[in-house]
Short mmCIF file of C-alpha atoms in Angstrom, two decimals:
data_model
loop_
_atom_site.label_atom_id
_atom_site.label_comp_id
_atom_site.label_asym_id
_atom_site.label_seq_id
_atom_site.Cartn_x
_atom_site.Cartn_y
_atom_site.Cartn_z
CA UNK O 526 -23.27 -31.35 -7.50
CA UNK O 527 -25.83 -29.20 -6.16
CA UNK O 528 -24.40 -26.82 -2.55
CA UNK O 529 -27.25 -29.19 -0.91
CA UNK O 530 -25.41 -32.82 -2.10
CA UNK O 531 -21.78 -31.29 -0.39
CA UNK O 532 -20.58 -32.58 2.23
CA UNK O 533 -18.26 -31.47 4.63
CA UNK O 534 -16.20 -33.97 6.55
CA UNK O 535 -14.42 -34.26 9.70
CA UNK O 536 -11.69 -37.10 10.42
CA UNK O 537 -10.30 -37.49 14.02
CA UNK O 538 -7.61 -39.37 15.11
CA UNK O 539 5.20 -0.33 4.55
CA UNK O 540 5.83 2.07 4.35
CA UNK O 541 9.44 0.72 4.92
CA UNK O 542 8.08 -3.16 5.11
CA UNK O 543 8.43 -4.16 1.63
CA UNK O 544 6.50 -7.36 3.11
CA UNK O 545 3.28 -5.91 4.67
CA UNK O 546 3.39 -3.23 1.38
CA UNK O 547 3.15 -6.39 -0.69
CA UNK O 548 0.48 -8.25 1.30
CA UNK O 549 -1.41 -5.10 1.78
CA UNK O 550 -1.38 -4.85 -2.03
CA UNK O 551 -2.13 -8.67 -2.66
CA UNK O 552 -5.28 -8.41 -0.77
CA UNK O 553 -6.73 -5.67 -2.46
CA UNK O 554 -6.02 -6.98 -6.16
CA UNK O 555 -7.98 -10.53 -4.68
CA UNK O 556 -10.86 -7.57 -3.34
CA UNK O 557 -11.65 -6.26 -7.18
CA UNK O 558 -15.37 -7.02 -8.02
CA UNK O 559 -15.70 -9.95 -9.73
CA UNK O 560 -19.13 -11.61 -10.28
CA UNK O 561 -19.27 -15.47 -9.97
CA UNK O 562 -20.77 -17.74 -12.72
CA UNK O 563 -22.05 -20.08 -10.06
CA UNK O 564 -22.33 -20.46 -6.15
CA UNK O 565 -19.21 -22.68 -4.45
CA UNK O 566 -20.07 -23.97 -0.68
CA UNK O 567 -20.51 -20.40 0.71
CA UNK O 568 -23.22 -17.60 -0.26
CA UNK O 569 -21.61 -13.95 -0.56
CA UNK O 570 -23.72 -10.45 -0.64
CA UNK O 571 -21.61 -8.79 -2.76
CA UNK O 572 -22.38 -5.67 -1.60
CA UNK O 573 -22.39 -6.40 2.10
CA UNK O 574 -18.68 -8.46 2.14
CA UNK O 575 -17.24 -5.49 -0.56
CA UNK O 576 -18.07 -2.71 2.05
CA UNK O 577 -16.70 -4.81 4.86
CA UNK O 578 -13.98 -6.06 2.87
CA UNK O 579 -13.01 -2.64 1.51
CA UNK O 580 -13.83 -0.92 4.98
CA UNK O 581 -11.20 -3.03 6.39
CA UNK O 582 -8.56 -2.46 3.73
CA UNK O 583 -8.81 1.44 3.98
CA UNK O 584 -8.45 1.25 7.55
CA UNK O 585 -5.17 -1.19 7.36
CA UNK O 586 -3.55 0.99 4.97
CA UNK O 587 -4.28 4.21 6.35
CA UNK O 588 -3.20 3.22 9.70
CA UNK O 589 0.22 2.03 8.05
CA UNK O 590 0.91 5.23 6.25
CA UNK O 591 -0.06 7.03 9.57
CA UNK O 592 2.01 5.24 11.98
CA UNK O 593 4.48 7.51 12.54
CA UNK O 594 1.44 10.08 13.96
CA UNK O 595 -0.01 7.48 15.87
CA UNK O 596 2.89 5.50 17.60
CA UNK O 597 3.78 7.13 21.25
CA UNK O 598 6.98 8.19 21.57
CA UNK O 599 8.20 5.63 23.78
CA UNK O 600 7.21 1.94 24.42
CA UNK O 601 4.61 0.78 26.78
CA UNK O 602 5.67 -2.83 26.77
CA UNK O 603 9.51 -3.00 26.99
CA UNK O 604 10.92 -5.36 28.91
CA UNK O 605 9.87 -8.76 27.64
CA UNK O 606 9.00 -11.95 29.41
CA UNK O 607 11.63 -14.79 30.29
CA UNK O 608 10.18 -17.01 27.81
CA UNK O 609 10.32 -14.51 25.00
CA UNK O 610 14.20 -14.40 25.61
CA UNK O 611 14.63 -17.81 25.58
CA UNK O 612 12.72 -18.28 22.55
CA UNK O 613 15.15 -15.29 20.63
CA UNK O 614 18.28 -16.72 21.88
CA UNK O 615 17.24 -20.23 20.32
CA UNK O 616 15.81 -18.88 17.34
CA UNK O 617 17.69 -15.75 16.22
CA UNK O 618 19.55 -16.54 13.04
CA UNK O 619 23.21 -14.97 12.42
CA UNK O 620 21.87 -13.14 9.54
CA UNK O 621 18.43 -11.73 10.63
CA UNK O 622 17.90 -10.23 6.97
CA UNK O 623 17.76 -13.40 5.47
CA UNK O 624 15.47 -14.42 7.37
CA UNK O 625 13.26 -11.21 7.10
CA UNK O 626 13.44 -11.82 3.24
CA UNK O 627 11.85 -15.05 3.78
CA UNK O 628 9.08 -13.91 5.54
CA UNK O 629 8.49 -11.21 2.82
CA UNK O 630 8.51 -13.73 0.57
CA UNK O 631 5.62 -16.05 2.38
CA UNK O 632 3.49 -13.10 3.48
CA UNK O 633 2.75 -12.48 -0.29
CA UNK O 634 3.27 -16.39 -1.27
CA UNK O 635 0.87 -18.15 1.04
CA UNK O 636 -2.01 -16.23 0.10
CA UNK O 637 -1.13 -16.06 -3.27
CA UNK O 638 -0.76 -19.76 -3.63
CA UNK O 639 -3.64 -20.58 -1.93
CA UNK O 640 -5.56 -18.61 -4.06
CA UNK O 641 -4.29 -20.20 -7.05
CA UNK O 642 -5.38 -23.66 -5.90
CA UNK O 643 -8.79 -22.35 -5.40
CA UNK O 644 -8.95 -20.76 -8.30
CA UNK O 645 -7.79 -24.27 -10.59
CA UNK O 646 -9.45 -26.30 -8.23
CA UNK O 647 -13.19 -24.63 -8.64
CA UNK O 648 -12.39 -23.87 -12.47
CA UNK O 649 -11.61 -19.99 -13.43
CA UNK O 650 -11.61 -16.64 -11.31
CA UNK O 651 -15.29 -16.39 -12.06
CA UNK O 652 -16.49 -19.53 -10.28
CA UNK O 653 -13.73 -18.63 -7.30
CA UNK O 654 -14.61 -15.35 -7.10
CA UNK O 655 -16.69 -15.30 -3.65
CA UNK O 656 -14.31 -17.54 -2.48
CA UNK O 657 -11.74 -14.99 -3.52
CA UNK O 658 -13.71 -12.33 -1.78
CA UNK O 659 -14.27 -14.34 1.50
CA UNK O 660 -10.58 -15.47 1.68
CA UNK O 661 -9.47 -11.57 1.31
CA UNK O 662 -12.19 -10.45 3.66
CA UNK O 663 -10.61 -13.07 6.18
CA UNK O 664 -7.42 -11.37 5.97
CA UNK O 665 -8.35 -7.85 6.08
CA UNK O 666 -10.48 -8.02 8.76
CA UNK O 667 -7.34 -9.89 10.91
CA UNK O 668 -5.11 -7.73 9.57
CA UNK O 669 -6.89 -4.62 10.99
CA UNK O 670 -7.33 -6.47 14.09
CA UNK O 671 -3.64 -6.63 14.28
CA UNK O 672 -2.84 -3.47 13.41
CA UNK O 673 -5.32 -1.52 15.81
CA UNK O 674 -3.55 -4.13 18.89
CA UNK O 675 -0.11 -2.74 17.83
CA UNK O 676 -1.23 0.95 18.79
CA UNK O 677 -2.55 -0.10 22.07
CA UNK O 678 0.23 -2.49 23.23
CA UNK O 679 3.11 -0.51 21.81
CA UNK O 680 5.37 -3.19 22.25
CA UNK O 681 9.19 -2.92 21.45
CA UNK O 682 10.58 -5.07 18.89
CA UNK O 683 13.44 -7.15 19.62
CA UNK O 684 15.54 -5.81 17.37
CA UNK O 685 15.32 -2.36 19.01
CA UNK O 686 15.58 -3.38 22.25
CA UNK O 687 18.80 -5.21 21.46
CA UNK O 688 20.36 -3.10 18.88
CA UNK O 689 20.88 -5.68 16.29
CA UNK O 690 19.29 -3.75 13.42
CA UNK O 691 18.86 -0.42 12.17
CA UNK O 692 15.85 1.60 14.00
CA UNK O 693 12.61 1.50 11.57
CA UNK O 694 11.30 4.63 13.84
CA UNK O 695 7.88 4.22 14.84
CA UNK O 696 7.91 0.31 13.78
CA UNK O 697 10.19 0.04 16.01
CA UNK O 698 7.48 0.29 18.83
CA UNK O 699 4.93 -2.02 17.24
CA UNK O 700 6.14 -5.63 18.02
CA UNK O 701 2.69 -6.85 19.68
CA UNK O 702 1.16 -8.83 17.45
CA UNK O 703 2.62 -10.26 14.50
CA UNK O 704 0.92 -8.92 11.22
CA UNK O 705 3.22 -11.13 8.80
CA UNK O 706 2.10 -14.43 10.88
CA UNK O 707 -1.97 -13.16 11.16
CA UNK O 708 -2.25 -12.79 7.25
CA UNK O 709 -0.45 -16.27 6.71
CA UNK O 710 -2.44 -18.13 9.22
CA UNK O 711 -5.66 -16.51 8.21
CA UNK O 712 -5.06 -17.25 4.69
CA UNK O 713 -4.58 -20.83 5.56
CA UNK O 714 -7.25 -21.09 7.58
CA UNK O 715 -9.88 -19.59 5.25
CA UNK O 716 -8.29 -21.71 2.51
CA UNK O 717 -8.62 -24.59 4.23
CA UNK O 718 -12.53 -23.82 5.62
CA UNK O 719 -13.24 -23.08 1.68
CA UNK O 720 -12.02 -26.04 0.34
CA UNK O 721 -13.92 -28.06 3.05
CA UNK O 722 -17.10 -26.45 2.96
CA UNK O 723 -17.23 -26.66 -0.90
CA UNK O 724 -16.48 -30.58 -0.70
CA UNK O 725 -12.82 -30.63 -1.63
CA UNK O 726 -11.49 -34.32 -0.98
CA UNK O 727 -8.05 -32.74 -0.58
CA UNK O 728 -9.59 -30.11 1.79
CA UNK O 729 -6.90 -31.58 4.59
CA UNK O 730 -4.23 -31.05 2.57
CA UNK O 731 -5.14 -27.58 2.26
CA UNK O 732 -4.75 -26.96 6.02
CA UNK O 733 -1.37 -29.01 6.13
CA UNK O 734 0.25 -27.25 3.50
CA UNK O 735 -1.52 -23.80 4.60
CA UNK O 736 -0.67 -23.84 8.02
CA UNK O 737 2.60 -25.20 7.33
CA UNK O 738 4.04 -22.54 5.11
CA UNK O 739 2.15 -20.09 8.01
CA UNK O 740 4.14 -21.44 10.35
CA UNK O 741 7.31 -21.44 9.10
CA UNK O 742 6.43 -17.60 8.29
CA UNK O 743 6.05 -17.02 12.37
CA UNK O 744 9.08 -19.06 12.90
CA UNK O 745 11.16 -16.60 10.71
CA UNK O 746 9.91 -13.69 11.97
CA UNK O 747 11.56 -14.56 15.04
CA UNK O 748 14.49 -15.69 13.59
CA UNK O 749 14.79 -12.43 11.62
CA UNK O 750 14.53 -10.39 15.11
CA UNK O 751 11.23 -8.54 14.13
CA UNK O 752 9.14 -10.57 16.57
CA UNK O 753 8.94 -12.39 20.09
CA UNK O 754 7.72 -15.23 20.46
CA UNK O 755 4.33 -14.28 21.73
CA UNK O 756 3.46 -12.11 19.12
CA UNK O 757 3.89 -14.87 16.70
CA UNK O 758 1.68 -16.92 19.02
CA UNK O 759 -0.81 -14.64 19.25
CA UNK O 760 -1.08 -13.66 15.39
CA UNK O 761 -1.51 -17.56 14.55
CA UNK O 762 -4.34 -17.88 17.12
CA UNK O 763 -6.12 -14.38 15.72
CA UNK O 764 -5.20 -15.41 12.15
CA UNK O 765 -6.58 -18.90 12.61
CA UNK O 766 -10.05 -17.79 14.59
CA UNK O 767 -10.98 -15.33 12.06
CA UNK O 768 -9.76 -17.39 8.62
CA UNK O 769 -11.97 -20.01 10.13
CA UNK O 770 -15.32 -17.80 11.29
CA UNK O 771 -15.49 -15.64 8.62
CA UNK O 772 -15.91 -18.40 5.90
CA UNK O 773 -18.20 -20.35 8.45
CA UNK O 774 -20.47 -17.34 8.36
CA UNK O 775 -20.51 -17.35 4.68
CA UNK O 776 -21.80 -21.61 4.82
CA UNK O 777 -24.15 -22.35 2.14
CA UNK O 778 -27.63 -22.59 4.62
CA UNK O 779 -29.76 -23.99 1.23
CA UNK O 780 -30.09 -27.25 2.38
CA UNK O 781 -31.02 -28.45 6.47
CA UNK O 782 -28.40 -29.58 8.30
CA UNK O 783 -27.92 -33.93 8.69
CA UNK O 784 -25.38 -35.18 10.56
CA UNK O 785 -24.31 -38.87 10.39
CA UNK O 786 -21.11 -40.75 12.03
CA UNK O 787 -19.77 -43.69 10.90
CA UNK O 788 -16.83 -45.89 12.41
CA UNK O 789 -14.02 -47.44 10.07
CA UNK O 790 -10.69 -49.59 11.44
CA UNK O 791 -8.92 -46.90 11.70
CA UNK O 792 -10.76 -43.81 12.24
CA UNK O 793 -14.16 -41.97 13.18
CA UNK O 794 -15.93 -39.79 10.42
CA UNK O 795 -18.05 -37.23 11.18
CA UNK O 796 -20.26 -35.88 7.83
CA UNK O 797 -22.07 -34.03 7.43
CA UNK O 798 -24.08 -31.08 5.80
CA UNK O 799 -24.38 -27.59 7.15
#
């Protein structure tokens, strides 16, 4: 199938944080230069996407290893809204750490698994590879988004406002926004644009299962303590907008766009070719 014949379609009806450590690390193994045997639905410049991709990455990381110089001393966001303590006191698990493990254990898996499918699903890291470069450039470039927002909000975590855990020093200050949620969303919504824009029939399954396991990571992070409720909210919506428009950018423009809709019992399909 040539990238002109695809068809997309559209049916409606760290330091101390063994989990960002880990994703940090996940997304720069899926960021090694890796020339692809063939084009997939999107068109890479290798170049281009490595600088912003790396660019990103050095940025993320160096801001994590020099928190501790660049968190104030003292919060600027403290007090937290009434729906944030509603949402803890429903949430909060008796045994926070379990549920921080948990979320350590989807930051890395989500994007990992995703990967994977891409990588089976196209036929070998080679073939994947841009989509293994778009994916990770998705996630760095959310993940720095996230991180710079933490320094400007300097939001208390709940944890520390509460006393229920151990103070993490400066982390204990950076609350506002969720990085653990942003990376899962973002990989699930880059997986998901991927797999669609390639022609995968089980492209929708993609998002389910993506955005599923992304929000159950979001969901733990509250129940582990580390997060309110908005910055969960707000990671998924920066997570999602950027998984989705990076890949977009990336379409495969080869062939002119057709549009067609069609009407079945049961639902309206939108196709088309972009």
């Amino acid at each position: 199938m040539t990238p002109g014949d695809r068809r997309d379609r559209l049916r409606l009806p760290m330091s101390k944080n063994p989990g960002r450590l880990a994703a940090l690390a996940l997304v720069t193994v899926l960021a090694a230069p890796v020339r692809a045997e063939e084009p997939s639905g999107i068109t890479v410049d290798w170049k281009v996407d490595g600088i912003v991709t790396g660019a990103a990455m050095t940025l993320w990381i160096g801001s994590e290893l020099a928190k501790d110089q660049l968190t104030p001393a003292t919060c600027r966001w403290c007090t937290p809204p009434q729906l944030d303590t509603w949402a803890r006191d429903q949430l909060l698990w008796s045994n926070p750490k379990a549920a921080q493990t948990a979320t350590d254990v989807l930051v890395v898996g989500v994007p990992v698994g995703l990967a994977i499918y891409d990588t089976l699903e196209v036929g070998g890291v080679r073939k994947a590879a841009p989509d293994l470069l778009v994916m990770t450039e998705s996630i760095a470039i959310a993940g720095l988004l996230g991180q710079a927002t933490k320094f400007v909000a300097v939001r208390e975590r709940p944890y520390a406002l509460h006393g229920t855990l151990p103070s993490e020093g400066a982390d204990d200050r950076l609350s506002f926004y969720s990085g653990h949620t942003t990376v899962a969303f973002a990989a699930a919504a880059s997986a998901g644009m991927l797999a669609q824009l390639r022609g995968d029939e089980h492209w929708p399954w993609v998002y389910g299962v993506g955005f599923t396991a992304a929000a159950a990571t979001g969901w733990l992070r509250v129940a582990g303590d580390k997060h309110w409720l908005t910055d969960v909210a707000v990671g998924a919506a920066t997570g999602t907008a950027v998984g989705l428009t990076v890949p977009w950018l990336h379409r495969n423009r080869s062939a002119p766009p057709t549009v067609s809709l069609s009407v079945a019992p049961r639902y309206l399909a939108l196709s088309g070719s972009f």
